């Protein structure tokens, strides 16, 4: 039994009553989704133990008279499968927690990202879930949100310059296991196509690739480590690499779009995939099963990332987790083996 002299939280109530934190939150907000019996049980326990939200959450009760239950979401590209799957997860979980979502697309442009943050402030959103644009190196617009009492949760591309909440996939281990699998099938000269290194996901996927190469005592060839993260660029740079005397026998790409560019370039040049060249991507979107052969890739589980981002944000907004506590969640990846790699 919880000590009456101790300030309790929603987590304490949930544990004592054998229900989820979300159920406690909804019961206290008189949600129609919760039965009257559970509402009465939660309310009685809260009154008996003098439950009140923590001081930061208490101030948010007054803020909420000015702010709608609105979550702002910034996405680099809506038409990218991974980001669209994250949006689906965000909306599903936001609806379940009684929040609405307003969306802004940066188009990978820092200036547009700044404008979206300013618009979200004018809309008085409760919090923001964001994946930063590729060229973002100044974070004042994010700091401004925090300074104005708007909590942030970063997903996918995190901002290392700000110590705030984040939900990411295990990019390092996903890349490591993918490259290790390529090695296990007999590949020995593996090229890496990556994104700009100012992004944390780029560093993590590169480090996973490099560590797998070194663990298995293969030669590290910096000329096979290429800055290339889209299909157009992959189709431009791959022919020269495949014409080398010591050409790669496998490619690991930072995303599926790039991997598919490599795949079709290799096929056009007369190489057999996977007999001559293996290809592995990172996303597991719809395109991975619409190419020929179907693409081996690392699944990122975008819907789960979106759900976790909303859970993290709403738990802070509703006092389940103190506003000054930074949460860092990692969603595990899995390798999906298909036809572009050897068995």
Coordinates of C-alpha atoms in Angstrom, one line a residue:
X1 CA 0.0 0.0 0.0
X2 CA 1.3 3.5 -0.9
X3 CA 2.3 5.7 2.0
X4 CA -0.3 8.5 2.5
X5 CA 2.5 11.0 3.3
X6 CA 4.1 10.3 -0.1
X7 CA 3.1 12.1 -3.2
X8 CA 1.7 9.5 -5.5
X9 CA 1.6 9.4 -9.3
X10 CA -0.7 7.9 -11.9
X11 CA 1.7 5.0 -12.1
X12 CA 1.3 4.3 -8.4
X13 CA -2.5 4.3 -8.8
X14 CA -2.3 2.0 -11.9
X15 CA 0.0 -0.4 -10.0
X16 CA -2.2 -0.5 -6.9
X17 CA -5.4 -1.0 -8.9
X18 CA -4.0 -3.4 -11.5
X19 CA -4.8 -1.3 -14.5
X20 CA -2.8 0.6 -17.1
X21 CA -1.6 4.2 -16.7
X22 CA -3.7 5.2 -19.7
X23 CA -6.8 3.8 -18.0
X24 CA -6.1 5.9 -14.9
X25 CA -5.6 9.0 -17.0
X26 CA -8.8 8.4 -18.9
X27 CA -10.8 7.6 -15.8
X28 CA -9.7 10.8 -14.1
X29 CA -10.7 12.7 -17.3
X30 CA -14.2 11.0 -17.2
X31 CA -13.6 9.4 -20.6
X32 CA -16.6 7.6 -22.0
X33 CA -14.3 4.7 -23.0
X34 CA -13.9 3.8 -19.3
X35 CA -16.6 2.0 -17.3
X36 CA -18.3 3.7 -14.4
X37 CA -17.1 1.0 -12.1
X38 CA -13.4 1.7 -13.0
X39 CA -13.9 5.5 -12.9
X40 CA -15.4 5.2 -9.4
X41 CA -12.6 2.9 -8.3
X42 CA -9.9 5.2 -9.6
X43 CA -11.5 8.4 -8.3
X44 CA -12.0 6.9 -4.8
X45 CA -8.4 5.8 -4.6
X46 CA -7.2 9.2 -5.8
X47 CA -9.3 11.0 -3.2
X48 CA -8.3 8.7 -0.4
X49 CA -4.6 9.2 -1.2
X50 CA -4.9 13.0 -1.8
X51 CA -3.7 12.5 -5.4
X52 CA -2.9 15.7 -7.3
X53 CA -0.7 16.1 -10.4
X54 CA 2.8 17.2 -9.8
X55 CA 3.6 20.9 -9.8
X56 CA 4.5 21.1 -13.5
X57 CA 1.4 19.1 -14.5
X58 CA -0.7 21.4 -12.2
X59 CA 0.5 24.4 -14.1
X60 CA -0.4 22.6 -17.3
X61 CA -4.0 22.4 -16.1
X62 CA -4.1 26.2 -16.4
X63 CA -2.2 26.2 -19.7
X64 CA -4.8 23.7 -21.0
X65 CA -7.5 26.3 -20.6
X66 CA -5.7 28.1 -23.3
X67 CA -4.5 25.1 -25.4
X68 CA -6.5 22.5 -27.1
X69 CA -5.5 18.9 -26.7
X70 CA -3.5 19.2 -29.8
X71 CA -0.2 17.5 -30.8
X72 CA 2.0 19.1 -33.5
X73 CA 3.9 16.6 -35.7
X74 CA 6.8 17.6 -38.0
X75 CA 7.7 15.1 -40.7
X76 CA 10.5 15.6 -43.3
X77 CA 8.5 13.8 -46.1
X78 CA 4.9 12.7 -46.0
X79 CA 5.3 10.5 -49.1
X80 CA 8.1 8.4 -47.6
X81 CA 6.7 5.1 -46.4
X82 CA 8.5 5.1 -43.1
X83 CA 7.3 8.6 -42.1
X84 CA 3.8 7.9 -43.3
X85 CA 3.7 4.7 -41.1
X86 CA 4.9 6.8 -38.1
X87 CA 2.1 9.3 -38.8
X88 CA -0.4 6.4 -38.7
X89 CA 1.0 5.3 -35.4
X90 CA 0.9 8.8 -34.0
X91 CA -2.8 9.4 -35.1
X92 CA -3.9 6.0 -33.7
X93 CA -2.4 6.5 -30.3
X94 CA -3.4 10.2 -30.2
X95 CA -7.0 9.3 -30.8
X96 CA -6.9 6.7 -28.1
X97 CA -5.6 9.2 -25.6
X98 CA -8.1 11.9 -26.6
X99 CA -5.8 14.2 -28.6
X100 CA -5.9 15.6 -32.1
X101 CA -3.0 15.9 -34.5
X102 CA -1.8 18.8 -36.7
X103 CA 0.8 18.0 -39.3
X104 CA 3.6 20.0 -40.8
X105 CA 5.9 18.8 -43.6
X106 CA 9.4 20.4 -43.7
X107 CA 10.3 19.0 -47.1
X108 CA 13.9 18.5 -45.7
X109 CA 14.2 22.3 -45.4
X110 CA 15.4 24.1 -42.3
X111 CA 13.6 27.3 -43.1
X112 CA 10.3 25.5 -43.5
X113 CA 10.9 23.6 -40.2
X114 CA 11.3 27.0 -38.4
X115 CA 8.0 28.3 -39.9
X116 CA 6.2 25.1 -38.8
X117 CA 7.5 25.6 -35.2
X118 CA 6.3 29.2 -35.2
X119 CA 2.9 28.1 -36.5
X120 CA 2.6 25.4 -33.8
X121 CA 3.3 28.1 -31.2
X122 CA 0.5 30.3 -32.6
X123 CA -1.8 27.3 -32.5
X124 CA -0.9 26.7 -28.9
X125 CA -0.3 23.0 -29.3
X126 CA 0.3 21.0 -26.2
X127 CA 3.5 19.4 -27.5
X128 CA 5.5 18.6 -30.6
X129 CA 6.7 15.3 -32.1
X130 CA 9.5 16.0 -34.6
X131 CA 12.0 14.4 -37.0
X132 CA 14.5 17.2 -38.0
X133 CA 15.3 18.1 -41.6
X134 CA 18.6 16.8 -43.1
X135 CA 20.2 20.3 -43.2
X136 CA 19.1 21.5 -39.7
X137 CA 22.2 22.5 -37.7
X138 CA 20.7 25.4 -35.7
X139 CA 18.2 24.4 -33.0
X140 CA 16.9 27.7 -31.7
X141 CA 13.4 27.0 -33.1
X142 CA 13.2 23.9 -31.0
X143 CA 14.6 25.6 -27.9
X144 CA 12.0 28.3 -28.4
X145 CA 9.2 25.7 -28.1
X146 CA 10.7 24.3 -24.9
X147 CA 11.1 27.8 -23.5
X148 CA 7.4 28.4 -24.1
X149 CA 6.4 25.4 -22.2
X150 CA 5.8 23.1 -25.2
X151 CA 7.5 19.7 -24.6
X152 CA 9.3 17.9 -27.5
X153 CA 9.7 14.3 -28.5
X154 CA 12.2 13.6 -31.3
X155 CA 11.8 10.5 -33.4
X156 CA 14.0 8.9 -36.1
X157 CA 16.4 12.0 -36.6
X158 CA 17.1 13.3 -33.1
X159 CA 18.7 16.6 -32.1
X160 CA 21.8 15.8 -30.0
X161 CA 22.1 19.5 -29.2
X162 CA 19.0 19.4 -26.9
X163 CA 18.5 17.0 -24.1
X164 CA 14.9 16.1 -24.6
X165 CA 12.7 13.1 -25.1
X166 CA 13.3 10.8 -28.0
X167 CA 12.1 7.6 -29.6
X168 CA 14.4 5.9 -32.1
X169 CA 14.9 2.5 -33.7
X170 CA 18.1 0.6 -33.0
X171 CA 19.9 1.8 -36.1
X172 CA 23.3 0.6 -35.0
X173 CA 22.2 -3.0 -34.3
X174 CA 19.9 -3.1 -37.4
X175 CA 22.8 -2.2 -39.6
X176 CA 25.3 -4.5 -37.8
X177 CA 23.1 -7.5 -38.1
X178 CA 22.3 -6.8 -41.8
X179 CA 25.9 -6.6 -42.7
X180 CA 26.8 -9.6 -40.6
X181 CA 24.1 -11.5 -42.5
X182 CA 25.7 -10.5 -45.9
X183 CA 29.0 -11.7 -44.6
X184 CA 27.5 -15.0 -43.5
X185 CA 26.3 -15.6 -47.1
X186 CA 29.8 -15.3 -48.5
X187 CA 30.0 -11.5 -49.3
X188 CA 33.5 -10.1 -48.7
X189 CA 33.6 -6.7 -50.4
X190 CA 30.6 -4.8 -49.1
X191 CA 29.8 -1.2 -50.1
X192 CA 28.0 1.3 -47.9
X193 CA 25.6 4.0 -49.2
X194 CA 24.8 6.5 -46.4
X195 CA 23.3 9.8 -45.5
X196 CA 25.0 13.1 -44.3
X197 CA 26.9 12.4 -41.1
X198 CA 25.5 15.3 -39.1
X199 CA 22.4 13.1 -38.5
X200 CA 22.6 10.6 -35.6
X201 CA 20.9 7.9 -37.6
X202 CA 23.6 8.1 -40.3
X203 CA 26.4 7.8 -37.8
X204 CA 24.7 4.8 -36.1
X205 CA 24.0 2.9 -39.3
X206 CA 27.6 3.6 -40.6
X207 CA 29.1 2.4 -37.3
X208 CA 27.0 -0.8 -37.4
X209 CA 28.3 -1.4 -40.9
X210 CA 31.9 -0.6 -40.1
X211 CA 31.9 -2.7 -36.9
X212 CA 30.5 -5.8 -38.6
X213 CA 33.2 -5.5 -41.3
X214 CA 36.0 -5.2 -38.7
X215 CA 34.7 -7.9 -36.4
X216 CA 34.9 -10.4 -39.3
X217 CA 38.4 -9.1 -40.3
X218 CA 37.4 -7.9 -43.7
X219 CA 39.3 -5.1 -45.5
X220 CA 37.9 -1.7 -44.9
X221 CA 37.8 0.2 -48.2
X222 CA 36.9 3.9 -47.7
X223 CA 36.2 4.2 -51.5
X224 CA 33.2 1.9 -51.0
X225 CA 31.7 4.2 -48.4
X226 CA 29.6 6.6 -50.4
X227 CA 27.4 9.6 -49.5
X228 CA 24.2 8.6 -51.3
X229 CA 20.7 8.3 -49.8
X230 CA 18.2 8.4 -52.7
X231 CA 17.4 6.4 -55.8
X232 CA 18.4 9.1 -58.3
X233 CA 21.8 9.5 -56.8
X234 CA 22.2 5.7 -56.5
X235 CA 21.6 5.2 -60.2
X236 CA 24.1 7.9 -61.0
X237 CA 27.1 6.7 -58.8
X238 CA 26.6 2.9 -58.9
X239 CA 27.7 2.2 -62.5
X240 CA 31.2 3.5 -61.9
X241 CA 31.6 1.4 -58.7
X242 CA 30.4 -1.8 -60.5
X243 CA 32.9 -1.2 -63.3
X244 CA 35.9 -1.4 -61.0
X245 CA 38.2 -4.3 -61.3
X246 CA 37.6 -5.2 -57.7
X247 CA 33.9 -4.4 -57.6
X248 CA 31.6 -4.9 -54.5
X249 CA 29.8 -8.2 -54.2
X250 CA 27.2 -6.6 -51.9
X251 CA 25.7 -3.2 -51.1
X252 CA 24.2 -2.1 -47.8
X253 CA 22.1 1.0 -48.2
X254 CA 20.8 3.5 -45.6
X255 CA 17.2 3.2 -46.9
X256 CA 15.1 1.1 -49.3
X257 CA 14.9 3.9 -52.0
X258 CA 18.6 3.9 -52.4
X259 CA 18.8 0.1 -52.3
X260 CA 16.3 -0.2 -55.1
X261 CA 18.3 2.3 -57.2
X262 CA 21.4 0.0 -56.7
X263 CA 19.3 -3.1 -57.6
X264 CA 18.0 -1.8 -60.9
X265 CA 21.3 -0.3 -61.9
X266 CA 23.0 -3.7 -61.3
X267 CA 20.4 -5.5 -63.3
X268 CA 20.6 -3.0 -66.2
X269 CA 24.4 -3.6 -66.3
X270 CA 23.9 -7.3 -66.7
X271 CA 24.6 -8.4 -63.1
X272 CA 22.5 -11.1 -61.5
X273 CA 21.0 -10.3 -58.2
X274 CA 21.8 -11.9 -55.8
X275 CA 24.2 -14.4 -57.5
X276 CA 26.7 -11.7 -58.6
X277 CA 25.6 -8.8 -56.3
X278 CA 23.6 -8.8 -53.1
X279 CA 21.6 -5.7 -52.0
X280 CA 20.2 -4.9 -48.6
X281 CA 18.1 -1.8 -47.6
X282 CA 16.7 -0.3 -44.4
X283 CA 13.0 0.5 -44.0
X284 CA 10.8 -2.4 -45.2
X285 CA 8.3 -0.2 -47.0
X286 CA 5.9 -1.1 -49.7
X287 CA 8.6 -0.7 -52.4
X288 CA 10.6 -3.5 -50.8
X289 CA 8.0 -6.1 -52.1
X290 CA 7.2 -4.4 -55.4
X291 CA 10.7 -4.7 -56.9
X292 CA 12.2 -7.8 -58.7
X293 CA 13.6 -9.6 -56.8
X294 CA 12.0 -8.5 -53.6
X295 CA 14.3 -6.6 -51.3
X296 CA 16.1 -7.8 -48.2
X297 CA 15.9 -5.0 -45.7
X298 CA 15.8 -3.9 -42.1
X299 CA 12.3 -3.3 -40.8
X300 CA 12.0 -0.1 -38.8
X301 CA 8.5 -0.6 -37.3
X302 CA 7.4 3.0 -37.9
X303 CA 3.9 2.5 -36.5
X304 CA 5.4 1.4 -33.2
X305 CA 7.7 4.5 -33.2
X306 CA 4.7 6.8 -33.7
X307 CA 2.7 5.1 -30.9
X308 CA 5.7 5.3 -28.5
X309 CA 6.3 9.0 -29.4
X310 CA 2.6 9.9 -28.4
X311 CA 2.8 7.8 -25.2
X312 CA 5.9 9.6 -24.2
X313 CA 4.5 13.1 -24.9
X314 CA 1.1 12.6 -23.4
X315 CA 2.5 10.9 -20.3
X316 CA 4.5 14.1 -19.7
X317 CA 1.6 16.4 -20.5
X318 CA -0.7 14.6 -18.1
X319 CA 1.7 14.3 -15.2
X320 CA 2.3 10.5 -15.5
X321 CA 6.0 11.3 -16.0
X322 CA 7.5 14.5 -14.5
X323 CA 8.1 17.2 -17.2
X324 CA 11.8 17.5 -16.2
X325 CA 12.4 13.8 -16.7
X326 CA 13.9 13.0 -20.2
X327 CA 12.8 9.6 -21.6
X328 CA 14.8 7.9 -24.3
X329 CA 13.1 4.9 -25.9
X330 CA 14.5 2.4 -28.4
X331 CA 12.4 0.3 -30.8
X332 CA 14.1 -2.9 -31.9
X333 CA 14.5 -3.6 -35.6
X334 CA 14.5 -7.0 -37.5
X335 CA 16.1 -8.2 -40.7
X336 CA 13.6 -9.3 -43.3
X337 CA 15.4 -11.6 -45.8
X338 CA 14.1 -11.8 -49.3
X339 CA 15.4 -12.3 -52.8
X340 CA 18.2 -9.7 -53.2
X341 CA 20.6 -11.6 -50.9
X342 CA 21.9 -15.1 -51.0
X343 CA 20.6 -17.8 -48.7

